[in-house]
Amino acid sequence: MTKPLIVITGASSGIGAETARLFAAEGHPLLLLARRLELLEELGLPDALCRKVDVTDRDAVAAAVREAQERHGPADAIVNNAGAMLLGRVADQPVDEWDRMIDLNIKGVLYGIRAVLPGMLARGAGTVINISSVAGRKTFPNHTAYVATKFAVHALSENLREEVAASGVRVVTIAPGAVETELLSHTSDERIKSDYRAWKESAGGALAPRAVAEAVAYAYRQPPEVTIREIVLAATGQES
Ligand code: NDP
């Protein structure tokens, strides 16, 4: 039997790329979205439609999902993974960094959901998997705007789960601690970046992206009547 389509946002690196590799190995056709098309294509995954889409552009997200569904049938899952962590202090962080995180980490997730949810509701099946963070459950130094966006991901996911529970659509929140990816590299404050690296080292290192991809796949593989509402995972040495 052919496996259904899975949509993954932010699949050009880190957790998204690893999740794409895992689902491709299981035989799923994929729609992979990110701005760096060349990195999506370099993954070289079979049956993967790669599209250069900025997920803050809701029409572009919807158009790519329509195209993929025409080719591979309905999307059975979306992994809303694209995100940015721009650390800073509220008193002096460039305000445009707040705007970028709010647009990407919150609105980007909502736009991904909207692109697939009406079809899932009509079919009475489907899984929405949102990548939040431990920073969506508790606070950390220099994380104020970022935690605001990740608390929002937790909140919107839980509220959506309640909204669609009776319809057969599942909503899952994945909350990783520190993961070894490009995520920190976009923070502009060099001091905050080096403090974060030191914190990670003191915890004995971060999770490999594969561990998060496995958590995503575990939640997805459950039978339709089982919803894993949330998975929180972090390196054993991460205290906070
Ligand atoms: P990466 O920086 O490696 O990956 C981020 C991905 O998001 C890239 O594929 C990037 O692709 C994509 N992306 C960024 N902006 C946009 C945009 N505007 N439109 C489309 N895609 C975009 O980091 P991670 O893999 O770590 O991050 C993935 C998710 O995991 C994020 O939501 C992050 O908050 C979360 N997370 C990460 C943790 C960590 O410690 N690494 C811990 C907890 C949660 P491109 O630049 O090509 O567009």
CSV table of C-alpha atoms and ligand atoms in Angstrom, one decimal:
chain,number,residue,atom,x,y,z
A,1,MET,CA,0.0,0.0,0.0
A,2,THR,CA,1.3,3.5,-0.8
A,3,LYS,CA,2.0,5.6,2.2
A,4,PRO,CA,0.3,9.0,2.5
A,5,LEU,CA,1.9,12.5,2.0
A,6,ILE,CA,3.6,14.2,4.9
A,7,VAL,CA,4.4,18.0,4.8
A,8,ILE,CA,7.5,19.2,6.7
A,9,THR,CA,8.4,22.9,7.0
A,10,GLY,CA,11.9,24.0,7.7
A,11,ALA,CA,13.3,20.7,6.2
A,12,SER,CA,16.6,22.2,4.9
A,13,SER,CA,18.5,21.6,8.1
A,14,GLY,CA,18.5,20.3,11.6
A,15,ILE,CA,15.4,18.6,13.0
A,16,GLY,CA,13.3,19.1,9.8
A,17,ALA,CA,16.0,17.5,7.5
A,18,GLU,CA,16.3,14.6,9.9
A,19,THR,CA,12.5,14.1,10.1
A,20,ALA,CA,12.4,14.2,6.3
A,21,ARG,CA,15.1,11.5,6.0
A,22,LEU,CA,13.2,9.3,8.6
A,23,PHE,CA,9.8,9.5,6.9
A,24,ALA,CA,11.4,9.1,3.4
A,25,ALA,CA,13.0,5.9,4.6
A,26,GLU,CA,9.6,4.7,5.7
A,27,GLY,CA,8.3,5.3,2.2
A,28,HIS,CA,6.2,8.4,2.6
A,29,PRO,CA,6.0,11.0,-0.2
A,30,LEU,CA,7.0,14.3,1.2
A,31,LEU,CA,6.4,18.0,0.6
A,32,LEU,CA,9.5,19.8,1.9
A,33,LEU,CA,9.4,23.6,2.5
A,34,ALA,CA,12.2,26.0,3.3
A,35,ARG,CA,13.8,29.1,1.8
A,36,ARG,CA,17.1,27.3,0.8
A,37,LEU,CA,15.8,25.1,-2.0
A,38,GLU,CA,19.3,23.8,-2.8
A,39,LEU,CA,19.6,22.2,0.6
A,40,LEU,CA,16.2,20.6,0.3
A,41,GLU,CA,17.2,19.1,-3.1
A,42,GLU,CA,20.6,18.0,-1.7
A,43,LEU,CA,18.8,15.7,0.7
A,44,GLY,CA,18.2,13.6,-2.4
A,45,LEU,CA,15.1,12.0,-1.0
A,46,PRO,CA,12.8,9.9,-3.2
A,47,ASP,CA,9.3,11.2,-3.8
A,48,ALA,CA,10.1,14.5,-2.2
A,49,LEU,CA,8.6,17.6,-3.7
A,50,CYS,CA,10.9,20.5,-2.7
A,51,ARG,CA,9.6,24.0,-2.8
A,52,LYS,CA,11.2,27.3,-1.9
A,53,VAL,CA,8.6,28.7,0.4
A,54,ASP,CA,8.8,31.3,3.2
A,55,VAL,CA,6.3,30.0,5.7
A,56,THR,CA,5.4,33.5,6.7
A,57,ASP,CA,3.8,33.8,3.2
A,58,ARG,CA,0.5,32.0,3.7
A,59,ASP,CA,-0.5,32.0,0.1
A,60,ALA,CA,2.8,30.3,-0.9
A,61,VAL,CA,2.3,27.7,1.9
A,62,ALA,CA,-1.2,27.0,0.7
A,63,ALA,CA,-0.2,26.8,-3.0
A,64,ALA,CA,2.7,24.3,-2.3
A,65,VAL,CA,0.4,22.1,-0.2
A,66,ARG,CA,-2.2,22.2,-3.0
A,67,GLU,CA,0.4,21.2,-5.6
A,68,ALA,CA,1.7,18.3,-3.4
A,69,GLN,CA,-1.8,17.0,-2.7
A,70,GLU,CA,-2.6,17.0,-6.5
A,71,ARG,CA,0.4,14.9,-7.0
A,72,HIS,CA,0.4,12.6,-4.0
A,73,GLY,CA,-3.1,12.7,-2.5
A,74,PRO,CA,-4.2,14.3,0.8
A,75,ALA,CA,-1.6,15.3,3.4
A,76,ASP,CA,-2.0,12.9,6.3
A,77,ALA,CA,0.4,14.9,8.5
A,78,ILE,CA,2.2,18.2,8.7
A,79,VAL,CA,5.2,18.8,10.8
A,80,ASN,CA,5.3,22.5,11.6
A,81,ASN,CA,9.0,22.7,12.3
A,82,ALA,CA,10.3,25.9,10.7
A,83,GLY,CA,11.4,28.3,13.4
A,84,ALA,CA,14.1,30.7,14.6
A,85,MET,CA,15.6,31.4,18.0
A,86,LEU,CA,16.9,35.0,18.2
A,87,LEU,CA,18.0,35.4,21.8
A,88,GLY,CA,18.3,38.8,23.4
A,89,ARG,CA,17.3,41.1,26.2
A,90,VAL,CA,14.0,43.0,25.9
A,91,ALA,CA,15.8,46.3,26.7
A,92,ASP,CA,18.1,46.2,23.7
A,93,GLN,CA,17.3,43.4,21.3
A,94,PRO,CA,16.5,44.7,17.8
A,95,VAL,CA,12.7,44.8,17.7
A,96,ASP,CA,12.7,43.4,14.2
A,97,GLU,CA,14.0,40.2,15.7
A,98,TRP,CA,10.8,39.9,17.7
A,99,ASP,CA,8.8,40.5,14.6
A,100,ARG,CA,10.7,37.8,12.7
A,101,MET,CA,10.1,35.3,15.4
A,102,ILE,CA,6.4,36.1,15.9
A,103,ASP,CA,5.8,35.9,12.1
A,104,LEU,CA,7.8,32.6,11.7
A,105,ASN,CA,7.3,30.7,15.0
A,106,ILE,CA,3.6,31.6,15.5
A,107,LYS,CA,2.0,32.8,12.2
A,108,GLY,CA,4.1,30.3,10.2
A,109,VAL,CA,2.7,27.4,12.3
A,110,LEU,CA,-0.9,28.7,11.9
A,111,TYR,CA,-0.5,29.1,8.2
A,112,GLY,CA,0.8,25.5,7.9
A,113,ILE,CA,-2.2,24.2,9.9
A,114,ARG,CA,-4.7,26.2,7.8
A,115,ALA,CA,-3.2,24.7,4.6
A,116,VAL,CA,-4.0,21.1,5.6
A,117,LEU,CA,-6.7,21.3,8.3
A,118,PRO,CA,-9.9,21.7,6.2
A,119,GLY,CA,-9.0,18.6,4.2
A,120,MET,CA,-8.2,16.6,7.4
A,121,LEU,CA,-11.5,17.6,9.0
A,122,ALA,CA,-13.4,16.7,5.8
A,123,ARG,CA,-11.7,13.2,5.8
A,124,GLY,CA,-11.9,12.8,9.6
A,125,ALA,CA,-8.2,11.9,9.8
A,126,GLY,CA,-4.8,13.5,9.9
A,127,THR,CA,-2.1,14.6,12.3
A,128,VAL,CA,-0.8,18.1,13.0
A,129,ILE,CA,2.6,18.0,14.7
A,130,ASN,CA,4.0,21.3,16.0
A,131,ILE,CA,7.6,21.7,17.1
A,132,SER,CA,7.6,23.8,20.2
A,133,SER,CA,10.4,23.7,22.8
A,134,VAL,CA,11.1,23.2,26.5
A,135,ALA,CA,11.2,27.0,26.1
A,136,GLY,CA,7.4,26.7,25.4
A,137,ARG,CA,6.9,25.4,29.0
A,138,LYS,CA,9.5,27.3,31.1
A,139,THR,CA,11.6,30.4,30.8
A,140,PHE,CA,15.4,30.8,30.2
A,141,PRO,CA,17.8,33.8,30.5
A,142,ASN,CA,17.8,36.0,27.3
A,143,HIS,CA,14.9,34.1,25.8
A,144,THR,CA,11.9,36.4,26.5
A,145,ALA,CA,10.7,37.0,23.0
A,146,TYR,CA,11.5,33.4,21.9
A,147,VAL,CA,9.7,31.9,24.9
A,148,ALA,CA,6.7,34.1,24.1
A,149,THR,CA,6.5,32.5,20.6
A,150,LYS,CA,7.0,28.9,21.9
A,151,PHE,CA,4.5,29.3,24.8
A,152,ALA,CA,2.2,30.4,21.9
A,153,VAL,CA,2.9,27.2,20.0
A,154,HIS,CA,2.1,25.1,23.1
A,155,ALA,CA,-1.1,27.1,23.7
A,156,LEU,CA,-2.4,27.1,20.1
A,157,SER,CA,-1.6,23.4,19.8
A,158,GLU,CA,-3.6,22.4,22.9
A,159,ASN,CA,-6.5,24.7,22.0
A,160,LEU,CA,-6.5,23.3,18.4
A,161,ARG,CA,-6.4,19.7,19.8
A,162,GLU,CA,-9.6,20.5,21.8
A,163,GLU,CA,-11.2,22.1,18.8
A,164,VAL,CA,-10.7,19.1,16.5
A,165,ALA,CA,-10.6,16.2,18.9
A,166,ALA,CA,-14.1,15.0,18.0
A,167,SER,CA,-13.3,15.1,14.3
A,168,GLY,CA,-10.6,12.4,14.4
A,169,VAL,CA,-7.8,14.8,13.7
A,170,ARG,CA,-4.8,14.6,16.1
A,171,VAL,CA,-2.6,17.4,17.4
A,172,VAL,CA,0.8,16.7,18.9
A,173,THR,CA,3.2,19.1,20.5
A,174,ILE,CA,6.9,18.1,20.5
A,175,ALA,CA,9.0,20.0,23.0
A,176,PRO,CA,12.8,19.4,22.7
A,177,GLY,CA,15.5,20.8,25.0
A,178,ALA,CA,18.7,21.9,23.3
A,179,VAL,CA,19.4,20.1,20.0
A,180,GLU,CA,22.6,20.3,17.9
A,181,THR,CA,21.5,22.3,14.9
A,182,GLU,CA,22.0,25.7,13.2
A,183,LEU,CA,19.4,27.2,15.4
A,184,LEU,CA,21.7,29.3,17.7
A,185,SER,CA,23.7,30.7,14.7
A,186,HIS,CA,21.0,33.3,13.9
A,187,THR,CA,21.2,35.0,17.3
A,188,SER,CA,23.0,38.3,16.7
A,189,ASP,CA,24.4,38.9,20.2
A,190,GLU,CA,27.8,37.2,20.3
A,191,ARG,CA,28.0,37.3,24.1
A,192,ILE,CA,24.7,35.6,24.5
A,193,LYS,CA,25.7,33.0,21.8
A,194,SER,CA,28.9,32.1,23.6
A,195,ASP,CA,27.1,31.9,27.0
A,196,TYR,CA,24.5,29.6,25.4
A,197,ARG,CA,27.3,27.3,24.0
A,198,ALA,CA,29.0,27.2,27.4
A,199,TRP,CA,25.6,26.2,29.0
A,200,LYS,CA,25.2,23.5,26.4
A,201,GLU,CA,28.7,22.1,27.1
A,202,SER,CA,28.2,22.2,30.8
A,203,ALA,CA,25.1,20.0,30.3
A,204,GLY,CA,27.3,17.5,28.4
A,205,GLY,CA,26.0,18.4,25.0
A,206,ALA,CA,22.7,18.6,23.2
A,207,LEU,CA,20.4,16.1,21.6
A,208,ALA,CA,21.1,14.9,18.1
A,209,PRO,CA,18.3,15.9,15.7
A,210,ARG,CA,17.6,12.2,15.1
A,211,ALA,CA,16.2,11.9,18.6
A,212,VAL,CA,13.6,14.5,17.9
A,213,ALA,CA,12.8,13.0,14.5
A,214,GLU,CA,12.2,9.7,16.3
A,215,ALA,CA,9.8,11.4,18.7
A,216,VAL,CA,7.9,12.9,15.8
A,217,ALA,CA,7.7,9.5,14.1
A,218,TYR,CA,6.6,7.8,17.3
A,219,ALA,CA,3.7,10.1,17.8
A,220,TYR,CA,2.7,9.8,14.2
A,221,ARG,CA,2.9,6.0,14.1
A,222,GLN,CA,0.2,5.5,16.9
A,223,PRO,CA,-3.1,4.1,15.8
A,224,PRO,CA,-5.6,6.8,14.8
A,225,GLU,CA,-7.5,6.4,18.1
A,226,VAL,CA,-4.4,7.3,20.1
A,227,THR,CA,-3.1,10.9,20.4
A,228,ILE,CA,0.3,11.5,22.0
A,229,ARG,CA,-0.6,15.1,23.1
A,230,GLU,CA,2.9,16.1,24.0
A,231,ILE,CA,6.5,14.8,24.1
A,232,VAL,CA,9.1,16.6,26.1
A,233,LEU,CA,12.6,15.4,25.5
A,234,ALA,CA,16.1,16.7,26.3
A,235,ALA,CA,19.6,15.6,26.8
A,236,THR,CA,19.9,13.7,30.1
A,237,GLY,CA,22.5,16.3,31.4
A,238,GLN,CA,20.2,19.3,30.7
A,239,GLU,CA,18.9,20.3,34.1
A,240,SER,CA,16.8,23.2,33.2
B,1,NDP,P1,17.7,25.0,12.2
B,1,NDP,O1,18.1,26.4,12.2
B,1,NDP,O2,18.7,24.0,11.8
B,1,NDP,O3,16.4,24.8,11.2
B,1,NDP,C1,15.4,25.8,11.0
B,1,NDP,C2,14.7,25.5,9.8
B,1,NDP,O4,13.6,26.4,9.6
B,1,NDP,C3,15.6,25.5,8.5
B,1,NDP,O5,15.2,24.5,7.7
B,1,NDP,C4,15.2,26.8,7.9
B,1,NDP,O6,15.3,26.8,6.5
B,1,NDP,C5,13.7,26.9,8.3
B,1,NDP,N1,13.2,28.3,8.2
B,1,NDP,C6,13.7,29.4,8.9
B,1,NDP,N2,13.0,30.5,8.5
B,1,NDP,C7,12.1,30.1,7.6
B,1,NDP,C8,11.1,30.7,6.8
B,1,NDP,N3,10.8,32.0,6.9
B,1,NDP,N4,10.3,30.0,6.0
B,1,NDP,C9,10.5,28.6,5.8
B,1,NDP,N5,11.5,28.0,6.5
B,1,NDP,C10,12.2,28.7,7.4
B,1,NDP,O7,17.1,24.7,13.6
B,1,NDP,P2,16.4,23.5,14.3
B,1,NDP,O8,16.3,22.3,13.4
B,1,NDP,O9,16.9,23.4,15.7
B,1,NDP,O10,14.9,24.1,14.5
B,1,NDP,C11,13.7,23.5,14.1
B,1,NDP,C12,12.6,23.8,15.1
B,1,NDP,O11,13.0,23.2,16.4
B,1,NDP,C13,12.4,25.2,15.4
B,1,NDP,O12,11.0,25.5,15.5
B,1,NDP,C14,13.1,25.4,16.8
B,1,NDP,O13,12.5,26.5,17.5
B,1,NDP,C15,12.8,24.1,17.4
B,1,NDP,N6,13.6,23.8,18.5
B,1,NDP,C16,15.0,23.7,18.4
B,1,NDP,C17,15.8,23.4,19.5
B,1,NDP,C18,17.3,23.4,19.4
B,1,NDP,O14,18.0,23.5,20.4
B,1,NDP,N7,17.9,23.3,18.2
B,1,NDP,C19,15.2,23.2,20.8
B,1,NDP,C20,13.8,23.3,20.8
B,1,NDP,C21,13.0,23.5,19.7
B,1,NDP,P3,15.7,28.0,5.5
B,1,NDP,O15,16.7,28.8,6.3
B,1,NDP,O16,16.3,27.3,4.4
B,1,NDP,O17,14.5,28.7,5.2
